[in-house]
PDB file of C-alpha atoms in Angstrom:
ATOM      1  CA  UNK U  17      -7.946  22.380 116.212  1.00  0.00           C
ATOM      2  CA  UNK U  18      -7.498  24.541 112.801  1.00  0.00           C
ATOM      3  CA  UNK U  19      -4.109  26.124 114.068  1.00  0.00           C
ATOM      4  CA  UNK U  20      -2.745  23.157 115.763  1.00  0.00           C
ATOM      5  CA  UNK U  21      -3.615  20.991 111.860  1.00  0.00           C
ATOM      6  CA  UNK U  22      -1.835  23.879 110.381  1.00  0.00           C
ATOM      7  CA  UNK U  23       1.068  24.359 112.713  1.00  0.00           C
ATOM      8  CA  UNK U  24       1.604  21.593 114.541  1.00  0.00           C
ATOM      9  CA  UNK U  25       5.276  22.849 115.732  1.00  0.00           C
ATOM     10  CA  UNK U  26       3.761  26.205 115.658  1.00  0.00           C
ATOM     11  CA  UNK U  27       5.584  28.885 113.616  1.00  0.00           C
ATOM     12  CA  UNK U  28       8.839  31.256 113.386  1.00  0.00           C
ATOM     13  CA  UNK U  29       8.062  32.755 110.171  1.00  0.00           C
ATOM     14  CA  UNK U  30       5.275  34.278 107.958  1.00  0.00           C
ATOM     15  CA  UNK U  31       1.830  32.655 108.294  1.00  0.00           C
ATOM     16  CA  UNK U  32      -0.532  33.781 105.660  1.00  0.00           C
ATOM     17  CA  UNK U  33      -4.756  33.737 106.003  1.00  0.00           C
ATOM     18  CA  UNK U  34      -7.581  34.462 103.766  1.00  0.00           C
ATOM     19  CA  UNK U  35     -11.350  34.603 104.490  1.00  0.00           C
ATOM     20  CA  UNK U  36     -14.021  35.259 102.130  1.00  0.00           C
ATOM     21  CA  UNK U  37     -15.269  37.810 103.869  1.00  0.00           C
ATOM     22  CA  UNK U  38     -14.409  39.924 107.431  1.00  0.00           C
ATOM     23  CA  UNK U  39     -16.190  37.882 110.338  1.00  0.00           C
ATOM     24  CA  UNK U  40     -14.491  34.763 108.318  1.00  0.00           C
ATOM     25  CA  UNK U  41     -11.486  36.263 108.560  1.00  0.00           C
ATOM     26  CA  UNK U  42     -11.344  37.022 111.856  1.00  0.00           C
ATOM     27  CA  UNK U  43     -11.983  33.576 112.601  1.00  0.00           C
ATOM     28  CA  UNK U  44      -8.910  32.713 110.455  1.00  0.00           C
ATOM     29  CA  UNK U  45      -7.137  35.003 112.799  1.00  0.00           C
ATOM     30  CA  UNK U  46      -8.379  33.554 116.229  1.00  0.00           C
ATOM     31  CA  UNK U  47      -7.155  29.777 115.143  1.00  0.00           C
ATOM     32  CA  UNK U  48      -3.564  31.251 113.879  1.00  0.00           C
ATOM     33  CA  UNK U  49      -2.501  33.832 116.392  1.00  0.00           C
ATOM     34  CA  UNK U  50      -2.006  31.624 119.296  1.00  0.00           C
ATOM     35  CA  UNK U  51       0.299  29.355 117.220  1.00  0.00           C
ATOM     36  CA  UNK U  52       3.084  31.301 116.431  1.00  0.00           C
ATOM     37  CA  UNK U  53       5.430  30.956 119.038  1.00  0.00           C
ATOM     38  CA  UNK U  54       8.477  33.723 117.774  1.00  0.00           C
ATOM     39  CA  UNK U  55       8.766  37.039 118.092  1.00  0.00           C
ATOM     40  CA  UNK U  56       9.451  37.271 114.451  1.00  0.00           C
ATOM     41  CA  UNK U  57       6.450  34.855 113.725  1.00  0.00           C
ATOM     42  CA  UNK U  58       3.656  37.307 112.439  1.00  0.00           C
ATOM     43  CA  UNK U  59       0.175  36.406 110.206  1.00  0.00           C
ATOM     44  CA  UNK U  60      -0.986  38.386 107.106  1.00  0.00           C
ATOM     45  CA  UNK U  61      -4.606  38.073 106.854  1.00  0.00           C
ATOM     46  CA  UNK U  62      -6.766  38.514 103.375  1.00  0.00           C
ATOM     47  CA  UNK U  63     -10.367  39.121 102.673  1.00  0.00           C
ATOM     48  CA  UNK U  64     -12.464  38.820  99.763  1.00  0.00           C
ATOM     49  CA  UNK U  65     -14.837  41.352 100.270  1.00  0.00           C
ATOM     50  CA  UNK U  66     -14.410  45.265 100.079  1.00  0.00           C
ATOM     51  CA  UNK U  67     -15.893  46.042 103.774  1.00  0.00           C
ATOM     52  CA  UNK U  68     -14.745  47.985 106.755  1.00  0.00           C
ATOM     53  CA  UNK U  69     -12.308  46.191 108.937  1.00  0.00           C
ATOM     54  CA  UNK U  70     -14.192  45.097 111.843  1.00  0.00           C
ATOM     55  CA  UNK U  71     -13.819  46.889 115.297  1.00  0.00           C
ATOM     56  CA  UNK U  72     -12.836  43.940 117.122  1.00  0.00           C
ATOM     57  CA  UNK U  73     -10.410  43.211 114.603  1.00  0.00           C
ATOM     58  CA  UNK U  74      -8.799  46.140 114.848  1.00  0.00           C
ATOM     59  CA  UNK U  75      -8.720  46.105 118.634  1.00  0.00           C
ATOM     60  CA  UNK U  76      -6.710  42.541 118.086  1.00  0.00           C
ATOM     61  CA  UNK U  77      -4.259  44.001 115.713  1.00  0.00           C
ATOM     62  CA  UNK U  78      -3.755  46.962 118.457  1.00  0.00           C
ATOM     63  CA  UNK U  79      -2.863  44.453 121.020  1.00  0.00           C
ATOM     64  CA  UNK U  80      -0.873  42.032 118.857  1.00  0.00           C
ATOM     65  CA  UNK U  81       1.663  43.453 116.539  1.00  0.00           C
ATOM     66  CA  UNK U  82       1.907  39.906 115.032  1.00  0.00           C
ATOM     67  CA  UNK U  83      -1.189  40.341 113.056  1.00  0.00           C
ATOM     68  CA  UNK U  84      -1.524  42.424 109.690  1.00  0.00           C
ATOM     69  CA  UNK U  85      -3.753  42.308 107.267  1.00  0.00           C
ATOM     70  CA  UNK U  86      -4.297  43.708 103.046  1.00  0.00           C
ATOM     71  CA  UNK U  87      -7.067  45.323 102.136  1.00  0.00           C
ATOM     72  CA  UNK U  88      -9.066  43.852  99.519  1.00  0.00           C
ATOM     73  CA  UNK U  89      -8.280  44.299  95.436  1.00  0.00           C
ATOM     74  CA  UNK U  90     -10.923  43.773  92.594  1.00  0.00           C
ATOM     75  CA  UNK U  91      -9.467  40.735  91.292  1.00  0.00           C
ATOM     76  CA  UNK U  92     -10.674  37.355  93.070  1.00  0.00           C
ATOM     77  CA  UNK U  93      -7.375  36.383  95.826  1.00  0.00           C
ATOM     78  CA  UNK U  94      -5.458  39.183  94.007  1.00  0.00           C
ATOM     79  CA  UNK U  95      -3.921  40.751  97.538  1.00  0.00           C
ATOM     80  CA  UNK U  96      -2.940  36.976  98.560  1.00  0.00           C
ATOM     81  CA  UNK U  97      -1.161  36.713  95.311  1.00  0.00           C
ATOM     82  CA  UNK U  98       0.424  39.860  95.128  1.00  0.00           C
ATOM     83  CA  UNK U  99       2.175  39.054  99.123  1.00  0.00           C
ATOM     84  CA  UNK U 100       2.615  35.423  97.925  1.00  0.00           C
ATOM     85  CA  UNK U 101       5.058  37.408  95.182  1.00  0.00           C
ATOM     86  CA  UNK U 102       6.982  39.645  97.213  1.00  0.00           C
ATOM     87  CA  UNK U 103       7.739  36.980  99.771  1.00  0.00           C
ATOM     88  CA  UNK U 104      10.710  34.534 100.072  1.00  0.00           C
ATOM     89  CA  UNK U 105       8.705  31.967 101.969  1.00  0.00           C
ATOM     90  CA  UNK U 106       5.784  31.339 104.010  1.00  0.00           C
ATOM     91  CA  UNK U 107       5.553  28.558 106.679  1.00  0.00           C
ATOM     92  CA  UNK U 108       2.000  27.713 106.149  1.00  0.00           C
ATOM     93  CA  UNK U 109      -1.778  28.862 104.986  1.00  0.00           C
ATOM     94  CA  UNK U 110      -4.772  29.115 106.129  1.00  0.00           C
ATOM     95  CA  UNK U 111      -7.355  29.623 103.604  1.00  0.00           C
ATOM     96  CA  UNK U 112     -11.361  29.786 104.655  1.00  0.00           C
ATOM     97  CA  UNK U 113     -12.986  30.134 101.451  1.00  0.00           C
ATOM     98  CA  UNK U 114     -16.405  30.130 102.779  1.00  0.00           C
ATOM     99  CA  UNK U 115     -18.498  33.700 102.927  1.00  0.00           C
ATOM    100  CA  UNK U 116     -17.392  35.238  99.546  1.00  0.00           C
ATOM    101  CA  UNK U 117     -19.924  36.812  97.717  1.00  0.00           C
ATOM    102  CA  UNK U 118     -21.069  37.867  94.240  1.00  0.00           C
ATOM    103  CA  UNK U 119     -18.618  40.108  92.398  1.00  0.00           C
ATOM    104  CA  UNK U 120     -19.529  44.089  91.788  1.00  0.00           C
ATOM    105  CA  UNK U 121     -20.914  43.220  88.361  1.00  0.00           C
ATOM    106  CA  UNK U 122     -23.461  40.477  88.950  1.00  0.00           C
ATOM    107  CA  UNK U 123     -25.955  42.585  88.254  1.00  0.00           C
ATOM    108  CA  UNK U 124     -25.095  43.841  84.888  1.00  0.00           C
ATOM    109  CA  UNK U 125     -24.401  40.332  83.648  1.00  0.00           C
ATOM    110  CA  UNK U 126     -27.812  38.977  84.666  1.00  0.00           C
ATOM    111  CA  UNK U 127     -29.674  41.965  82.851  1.00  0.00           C
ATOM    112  CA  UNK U 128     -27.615  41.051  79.476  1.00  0.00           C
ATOM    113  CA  UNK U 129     -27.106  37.163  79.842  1.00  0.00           C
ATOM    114  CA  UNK U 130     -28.922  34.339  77.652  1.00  0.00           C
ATOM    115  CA  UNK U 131     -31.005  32.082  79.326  1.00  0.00           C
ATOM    116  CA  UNK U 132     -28.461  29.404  77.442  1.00  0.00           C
ATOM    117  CA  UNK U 133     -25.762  31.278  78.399  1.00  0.00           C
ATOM    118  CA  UNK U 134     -27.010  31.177  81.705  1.00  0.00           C
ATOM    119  CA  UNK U 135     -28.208  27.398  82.037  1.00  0.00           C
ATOM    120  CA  UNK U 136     -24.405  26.419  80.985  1.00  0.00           C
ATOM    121  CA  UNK U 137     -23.461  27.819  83.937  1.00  0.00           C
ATOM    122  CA  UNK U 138     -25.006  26.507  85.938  1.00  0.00           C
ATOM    123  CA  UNK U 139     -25.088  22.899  84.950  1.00  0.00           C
ATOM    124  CA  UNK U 140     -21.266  23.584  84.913  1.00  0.00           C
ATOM    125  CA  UNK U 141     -21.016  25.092  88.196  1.00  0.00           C
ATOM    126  CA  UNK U 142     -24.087  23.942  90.306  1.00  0.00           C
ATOM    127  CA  UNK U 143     -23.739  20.941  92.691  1.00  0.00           C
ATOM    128  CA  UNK U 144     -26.478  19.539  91.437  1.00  0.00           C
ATOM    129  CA  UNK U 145     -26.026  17.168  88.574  1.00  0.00           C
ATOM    130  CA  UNK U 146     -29.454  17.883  86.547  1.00  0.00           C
ATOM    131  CA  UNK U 147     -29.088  19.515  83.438  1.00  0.00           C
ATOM    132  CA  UNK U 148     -32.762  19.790  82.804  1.00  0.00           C
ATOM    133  CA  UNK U 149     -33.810  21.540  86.059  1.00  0.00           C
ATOM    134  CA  UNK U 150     -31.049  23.803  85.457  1.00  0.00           C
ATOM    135  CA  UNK U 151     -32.177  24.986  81.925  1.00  0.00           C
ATOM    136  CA  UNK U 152     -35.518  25.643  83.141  1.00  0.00           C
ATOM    137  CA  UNK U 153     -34.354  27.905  86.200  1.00  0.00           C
ATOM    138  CA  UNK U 154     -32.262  30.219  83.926  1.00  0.00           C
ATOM    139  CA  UNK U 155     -34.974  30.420  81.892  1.00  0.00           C
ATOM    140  CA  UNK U 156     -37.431  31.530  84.750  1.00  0.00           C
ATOM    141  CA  UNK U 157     -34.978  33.628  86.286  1.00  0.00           C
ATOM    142  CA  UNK U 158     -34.253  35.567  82.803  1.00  0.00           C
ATOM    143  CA  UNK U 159     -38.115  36.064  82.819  1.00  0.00           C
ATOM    144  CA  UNK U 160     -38.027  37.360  86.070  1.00  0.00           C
ATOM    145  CA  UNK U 161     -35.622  39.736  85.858  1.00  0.00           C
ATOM    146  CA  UNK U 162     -37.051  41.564  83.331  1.00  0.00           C
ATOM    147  CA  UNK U 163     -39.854  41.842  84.911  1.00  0.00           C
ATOM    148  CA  UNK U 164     -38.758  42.572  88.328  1.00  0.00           C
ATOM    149  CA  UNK U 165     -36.084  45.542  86.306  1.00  0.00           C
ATOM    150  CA  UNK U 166     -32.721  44.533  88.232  1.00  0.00           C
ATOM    151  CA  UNK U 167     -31.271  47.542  89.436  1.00  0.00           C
ATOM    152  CA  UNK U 168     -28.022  46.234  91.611  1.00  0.00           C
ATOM    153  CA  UNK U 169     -26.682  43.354  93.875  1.00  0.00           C
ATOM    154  CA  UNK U 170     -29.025  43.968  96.301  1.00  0.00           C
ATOM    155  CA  UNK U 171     -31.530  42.955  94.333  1.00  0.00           C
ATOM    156  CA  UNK U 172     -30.155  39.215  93.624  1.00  0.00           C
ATOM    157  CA  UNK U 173     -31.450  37.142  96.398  1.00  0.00           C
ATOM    158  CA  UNK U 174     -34.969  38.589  96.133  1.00  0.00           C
ATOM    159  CA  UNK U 175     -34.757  37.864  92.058  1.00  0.00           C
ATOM    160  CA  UNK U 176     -33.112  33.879  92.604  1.00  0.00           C
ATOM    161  CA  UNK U 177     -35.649  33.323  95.598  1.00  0.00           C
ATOM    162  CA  UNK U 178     -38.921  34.674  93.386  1.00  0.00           C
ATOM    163  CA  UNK U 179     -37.490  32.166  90.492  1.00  0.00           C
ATOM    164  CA  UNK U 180     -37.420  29.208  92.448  1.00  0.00           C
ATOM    165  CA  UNK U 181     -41.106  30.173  93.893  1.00  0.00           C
ATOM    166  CA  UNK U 182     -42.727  30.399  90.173  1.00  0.00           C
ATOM    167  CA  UNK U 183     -40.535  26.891  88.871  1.00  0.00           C
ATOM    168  CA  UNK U 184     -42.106  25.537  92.334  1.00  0.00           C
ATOM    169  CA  UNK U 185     -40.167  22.286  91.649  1.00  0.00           C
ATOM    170  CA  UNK U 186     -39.193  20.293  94.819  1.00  0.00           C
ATOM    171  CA  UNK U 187     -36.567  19.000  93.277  1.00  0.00           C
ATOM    172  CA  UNK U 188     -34.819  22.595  93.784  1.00  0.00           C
ATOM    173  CA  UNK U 189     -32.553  24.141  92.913  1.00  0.00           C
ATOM    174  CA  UNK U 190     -32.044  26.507  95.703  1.00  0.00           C
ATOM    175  CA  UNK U 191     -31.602  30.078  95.470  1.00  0.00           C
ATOM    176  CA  UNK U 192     -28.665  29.995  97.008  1.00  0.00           C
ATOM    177  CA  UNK U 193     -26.855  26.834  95.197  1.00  0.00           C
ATOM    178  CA  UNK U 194     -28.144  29.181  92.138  1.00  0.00           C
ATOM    179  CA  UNK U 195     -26.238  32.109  93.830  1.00  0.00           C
ATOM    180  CA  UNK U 196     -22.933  30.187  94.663  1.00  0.00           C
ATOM    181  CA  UNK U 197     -22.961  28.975  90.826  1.00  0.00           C
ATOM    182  CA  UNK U 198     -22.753  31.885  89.144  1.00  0.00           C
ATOM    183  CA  UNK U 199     -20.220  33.504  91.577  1.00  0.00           C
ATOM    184  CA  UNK U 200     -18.498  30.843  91.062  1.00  0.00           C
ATOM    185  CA  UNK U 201     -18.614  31.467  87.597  1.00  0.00           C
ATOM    186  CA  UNK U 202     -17.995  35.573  87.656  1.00  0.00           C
ATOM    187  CA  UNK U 203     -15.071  35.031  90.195  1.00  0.00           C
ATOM    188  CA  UNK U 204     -13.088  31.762  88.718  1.00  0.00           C
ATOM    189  CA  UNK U 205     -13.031  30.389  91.844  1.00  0.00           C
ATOM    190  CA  UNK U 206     -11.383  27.240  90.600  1.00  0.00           C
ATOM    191  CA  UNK U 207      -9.406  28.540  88.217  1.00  0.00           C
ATOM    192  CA  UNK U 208      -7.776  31.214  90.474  1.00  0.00           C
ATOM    193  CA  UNK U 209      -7.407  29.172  93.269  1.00  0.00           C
ATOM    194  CA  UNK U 210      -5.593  26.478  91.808  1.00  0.00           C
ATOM    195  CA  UNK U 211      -3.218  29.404  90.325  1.00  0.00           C
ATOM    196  CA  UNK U 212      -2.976  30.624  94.098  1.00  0.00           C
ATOM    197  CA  UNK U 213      -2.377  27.093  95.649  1.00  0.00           C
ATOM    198  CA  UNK U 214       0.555  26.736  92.728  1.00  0.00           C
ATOM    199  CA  UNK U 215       2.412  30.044  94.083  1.00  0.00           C
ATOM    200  CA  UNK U 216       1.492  28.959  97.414  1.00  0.00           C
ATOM    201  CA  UNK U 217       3.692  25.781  97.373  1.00  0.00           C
ATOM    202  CA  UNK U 218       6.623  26.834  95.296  1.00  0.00           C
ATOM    203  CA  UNK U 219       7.017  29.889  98.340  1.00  0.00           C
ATOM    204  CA  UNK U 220       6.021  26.915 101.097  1.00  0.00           C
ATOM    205  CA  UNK U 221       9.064  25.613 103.493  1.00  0.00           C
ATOM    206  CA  UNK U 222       8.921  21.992 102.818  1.00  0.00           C
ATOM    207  CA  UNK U 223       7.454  20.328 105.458  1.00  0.00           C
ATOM    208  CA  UNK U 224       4.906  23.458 106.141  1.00  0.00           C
ATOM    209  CA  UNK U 225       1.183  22.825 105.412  1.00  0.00           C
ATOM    210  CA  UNK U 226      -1.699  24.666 103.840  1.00  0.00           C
ATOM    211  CA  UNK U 227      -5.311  24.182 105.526  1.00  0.00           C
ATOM    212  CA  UNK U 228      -8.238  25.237 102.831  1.00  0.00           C
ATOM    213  CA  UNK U 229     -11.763  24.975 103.896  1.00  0.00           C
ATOM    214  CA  UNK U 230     -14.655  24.530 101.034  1.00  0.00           C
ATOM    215  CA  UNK U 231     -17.758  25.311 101.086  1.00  0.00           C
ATOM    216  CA  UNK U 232     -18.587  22.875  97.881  1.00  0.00           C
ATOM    217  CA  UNK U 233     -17.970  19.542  97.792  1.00  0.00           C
ATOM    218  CA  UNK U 234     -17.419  19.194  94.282  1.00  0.00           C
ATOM    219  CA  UNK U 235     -14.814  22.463  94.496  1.00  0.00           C
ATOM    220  CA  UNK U 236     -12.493  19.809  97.032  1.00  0.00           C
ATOM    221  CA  UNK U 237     -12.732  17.040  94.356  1.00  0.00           C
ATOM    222  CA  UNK U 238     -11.649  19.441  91.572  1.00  0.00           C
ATOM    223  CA  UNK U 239      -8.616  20.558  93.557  1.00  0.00           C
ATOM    224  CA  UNK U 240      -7.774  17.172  94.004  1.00  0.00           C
ATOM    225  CA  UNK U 241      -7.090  16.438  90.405  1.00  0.00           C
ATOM    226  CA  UNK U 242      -4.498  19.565  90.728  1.00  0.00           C
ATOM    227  CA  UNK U 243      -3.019  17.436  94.128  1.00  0.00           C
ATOM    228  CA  UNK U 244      -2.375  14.450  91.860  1.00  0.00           C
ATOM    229  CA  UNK U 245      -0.128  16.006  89.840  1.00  0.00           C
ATOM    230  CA  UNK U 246       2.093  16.733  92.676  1.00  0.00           C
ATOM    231  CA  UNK U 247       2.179  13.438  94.734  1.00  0.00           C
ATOM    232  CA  UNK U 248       4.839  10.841  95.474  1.00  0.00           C
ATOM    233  CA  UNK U 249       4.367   6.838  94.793  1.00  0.00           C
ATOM    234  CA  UNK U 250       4.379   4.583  97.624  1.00  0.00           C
ATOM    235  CA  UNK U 251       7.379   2.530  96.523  1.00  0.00           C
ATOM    236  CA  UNK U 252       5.605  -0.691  97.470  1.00  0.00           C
ATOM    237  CA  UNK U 253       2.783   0.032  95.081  1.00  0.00           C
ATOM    238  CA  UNK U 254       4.449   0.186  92.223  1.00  0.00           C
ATOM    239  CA  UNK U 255       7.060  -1.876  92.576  1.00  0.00           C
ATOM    240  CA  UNK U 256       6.145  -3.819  90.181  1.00  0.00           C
ATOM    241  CA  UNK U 257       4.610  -1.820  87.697  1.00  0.00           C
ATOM    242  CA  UNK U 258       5.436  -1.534  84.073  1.00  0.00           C
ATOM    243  CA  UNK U 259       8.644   0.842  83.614  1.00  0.00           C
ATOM    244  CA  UNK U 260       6.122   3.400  81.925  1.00  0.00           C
ATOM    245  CA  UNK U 261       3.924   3.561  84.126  1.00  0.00           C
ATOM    246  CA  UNK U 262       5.036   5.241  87.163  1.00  0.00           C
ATOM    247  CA  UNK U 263       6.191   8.537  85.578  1.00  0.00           C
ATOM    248  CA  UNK U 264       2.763   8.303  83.414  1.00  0.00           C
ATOM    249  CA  UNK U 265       0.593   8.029  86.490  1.00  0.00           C
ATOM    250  CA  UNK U 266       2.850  10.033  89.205  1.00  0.00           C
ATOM    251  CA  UNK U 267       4.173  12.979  87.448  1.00  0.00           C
ATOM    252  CA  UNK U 268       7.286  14.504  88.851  1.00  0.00           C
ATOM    253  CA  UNK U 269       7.882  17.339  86.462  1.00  0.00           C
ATOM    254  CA  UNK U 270      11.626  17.600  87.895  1.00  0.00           C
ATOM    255  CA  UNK U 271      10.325  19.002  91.102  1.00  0.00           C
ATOM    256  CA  UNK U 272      12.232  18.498  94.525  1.00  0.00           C
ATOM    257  CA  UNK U 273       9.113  18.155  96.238  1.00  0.00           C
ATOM    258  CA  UNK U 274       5.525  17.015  96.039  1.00  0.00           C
ATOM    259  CA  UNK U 275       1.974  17.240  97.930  1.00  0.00           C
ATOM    260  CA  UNK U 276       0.545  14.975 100.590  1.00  0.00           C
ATOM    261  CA  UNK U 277      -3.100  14.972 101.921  1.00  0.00           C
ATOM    262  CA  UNK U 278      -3.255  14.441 105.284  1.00  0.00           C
ATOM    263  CA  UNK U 279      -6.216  12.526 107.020  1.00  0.00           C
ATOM    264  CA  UNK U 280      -7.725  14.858 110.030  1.00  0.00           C
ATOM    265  CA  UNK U 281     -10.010  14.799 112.770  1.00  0.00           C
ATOM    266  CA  UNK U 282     -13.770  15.171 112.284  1.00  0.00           C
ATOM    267  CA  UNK U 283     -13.936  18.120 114.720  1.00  0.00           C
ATOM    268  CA  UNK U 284     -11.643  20.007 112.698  1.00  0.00           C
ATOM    269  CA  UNK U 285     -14.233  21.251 110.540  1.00  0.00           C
ATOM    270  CA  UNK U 286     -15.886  24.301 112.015  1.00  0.00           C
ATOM    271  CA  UNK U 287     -18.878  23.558 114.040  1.00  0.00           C
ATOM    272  CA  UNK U 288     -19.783  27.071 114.206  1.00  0.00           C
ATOM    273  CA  UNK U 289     -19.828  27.281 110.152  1.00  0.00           C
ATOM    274  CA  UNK U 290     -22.572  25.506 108.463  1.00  0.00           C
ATOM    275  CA  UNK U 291     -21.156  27.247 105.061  1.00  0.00           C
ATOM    276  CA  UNK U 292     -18.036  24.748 105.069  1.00  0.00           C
ATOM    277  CA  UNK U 293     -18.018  21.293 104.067  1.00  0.00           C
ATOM    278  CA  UNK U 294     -14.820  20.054 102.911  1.00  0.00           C
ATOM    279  CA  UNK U 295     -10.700  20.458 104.620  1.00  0.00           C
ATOM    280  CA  UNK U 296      -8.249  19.817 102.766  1.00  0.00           C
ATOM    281  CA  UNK U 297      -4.950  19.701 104.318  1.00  0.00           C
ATOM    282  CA  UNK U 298      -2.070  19.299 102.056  1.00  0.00           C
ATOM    283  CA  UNK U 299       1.933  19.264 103.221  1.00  0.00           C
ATOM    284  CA  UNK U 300       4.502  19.865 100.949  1.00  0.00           C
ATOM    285  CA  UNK U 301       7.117  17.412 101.466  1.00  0.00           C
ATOM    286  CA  UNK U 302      10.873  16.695 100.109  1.00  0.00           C
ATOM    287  CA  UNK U 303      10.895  14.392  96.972  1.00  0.00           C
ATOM    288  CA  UNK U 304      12.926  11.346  97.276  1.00  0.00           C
ATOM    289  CA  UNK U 305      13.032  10.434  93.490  1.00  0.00           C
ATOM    290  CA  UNK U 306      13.546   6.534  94.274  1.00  0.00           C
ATOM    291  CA  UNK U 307      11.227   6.153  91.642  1.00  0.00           C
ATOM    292  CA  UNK U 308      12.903   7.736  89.013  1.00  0.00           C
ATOM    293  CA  UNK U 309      16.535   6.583  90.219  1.00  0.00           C
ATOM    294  CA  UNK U 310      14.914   3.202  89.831  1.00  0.00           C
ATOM    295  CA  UNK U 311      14.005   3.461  86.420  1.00  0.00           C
ATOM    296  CA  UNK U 312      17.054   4.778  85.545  1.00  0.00           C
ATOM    297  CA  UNK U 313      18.945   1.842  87.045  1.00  0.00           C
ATOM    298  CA  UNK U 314      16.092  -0.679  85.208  1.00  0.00           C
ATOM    299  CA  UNK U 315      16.621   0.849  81.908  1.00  0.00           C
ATOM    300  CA  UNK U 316      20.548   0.399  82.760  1.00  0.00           C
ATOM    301  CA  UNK U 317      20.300  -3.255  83.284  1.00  0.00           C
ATOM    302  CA  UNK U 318      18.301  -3.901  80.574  1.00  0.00           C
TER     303      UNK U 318
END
């Protein structure tokens, strides 16, 4: 279901993929490969994890020539950006953002960080809206890891999950939302993927698609607000609108094309991973400009 959402036509060109970590990746890789239909057609495949390159994996790329992948770079998606660069064009993307984990120095920033410092973060980045609750864990969890003397990464999930045992609140928060917030935070997971979906697009044929899958809700609805700025008006929406209003409220920023969500399937999402829960796909489409033609024409007449 992925590949065919992606590719419906399948493709003749470059098909990139990302996964946040190997086995993700691979998975990326099972849904894309049997949609290109060219001999030219091939898939580049990025992880977000420094790892060994799974056996099976390589035993894939072995037998197909159409799959390649980059090894991983310190900066969050800095491989996908760095092919997204070099290339004329892609025909579509594939993006599973689900399995990333905290960055090399998570460790050192919990054993100098604030308990303020801290708290911000996570009422910023956790899905849980309670500002309170959140001030309370990062002040537990700075207690605790003094006490518990942090030595690396490994020791983060024992340090979260002996924070939420001492708060004891069953309200939560969870070591893991906990965990997901501040790699959030480390990584600038929004930040840097809204650069990548930008540099994505402007290399996307038009009438290609991207496929992202989430694994936080709120992360979908903040990547909406960068959709918005790319859409096109229904013309029979604003038809009668004030002559302001449509370039106010459907920015075209002289661009020959904007972004369309497209509704999908429930079974699209990935039974098998309990980590995602949000698609978004988005096709890039040609502008027609009626809109603006038509307030050109208004501001004639008048």
């Amino acid at each position: 279901m992925l590949g065919r959402a992606l590719l419906p036509n399948g493709a003749a060109g470059c098909v990139l993929g990302y996964g946040g970590n190997w086995s993700v990746a691979t998975g990326v890789a099972e849904a894309i490969l049997p949609r290109l239909n060219s001999a030219g057609a091939h898939l580049e495949l990025h992880v977000g994890v420094k790892a060994p390159v799974p056996a099976t994996l390589r035993r894939t790329a072995c037998a197909d020539v159409r799959l390649r992948w980059w090894l991983p770079q310190r900066r969050h998606l800095g491989s996908f950006m760095e092919s997204l660069r070099e290339k004329d064009s892609i025909e579509g993307a594939l993006m599973d953002m689900s399995g990333l984990v905290l960055p090399s120095n998570a460790a050192g920033f919990l054993k100098t960080v604030s308990s303020e410092v801290l708290g911000k973060i996570f009422q910023t980045h956790g899905e849980q809206q309670d500002e309170l609750l959140w001030s309370r864990f990062a002040e537990v969890l700075v207690v605790q890891c003094h006490q518990m003397r942090l030595k690396n990464n490994a020791d983060i999930p024992g340090l979260f999950a002996a924070a939420a045992r001492v708060l004891d609140d069953v309200a939560g928060p969870s070591p893991d939302a906990a965990m997901t917030a501040l790699r959030t935070h480390l990584r600038e997971e929004v930040e840097t993927l809204q650069r990548c979906l930008w540099q994505i697009f402007v290399k996307l044929q038009t009438g290609c698609r991207v496929v992202l899958l989430l694994d936080r809700r709120d992360f979908a609805a903040r990547l909406r607000v960068f959709l918005r700025g790319h859409e096109e008006p229904n013309e029979a929406l604003v038809r009668h609108w004030r002559q302001h209003k449509v370039p106010e409220l459907f920015p075209w920023n002289q661009q020959l094309w904007c972004l369309q969500e497209l509704s999908y399937a429930a079974d699209l999402l990935p039974s098998a991973s309990r980590a995602v829960k949000e698609v978004l796909v988005l096709e890039k489409r040609p502008r027609h400009q009626w809109h603006q033609q038509g307030l050109e024409n208004r501001d004639q007449s008048e």
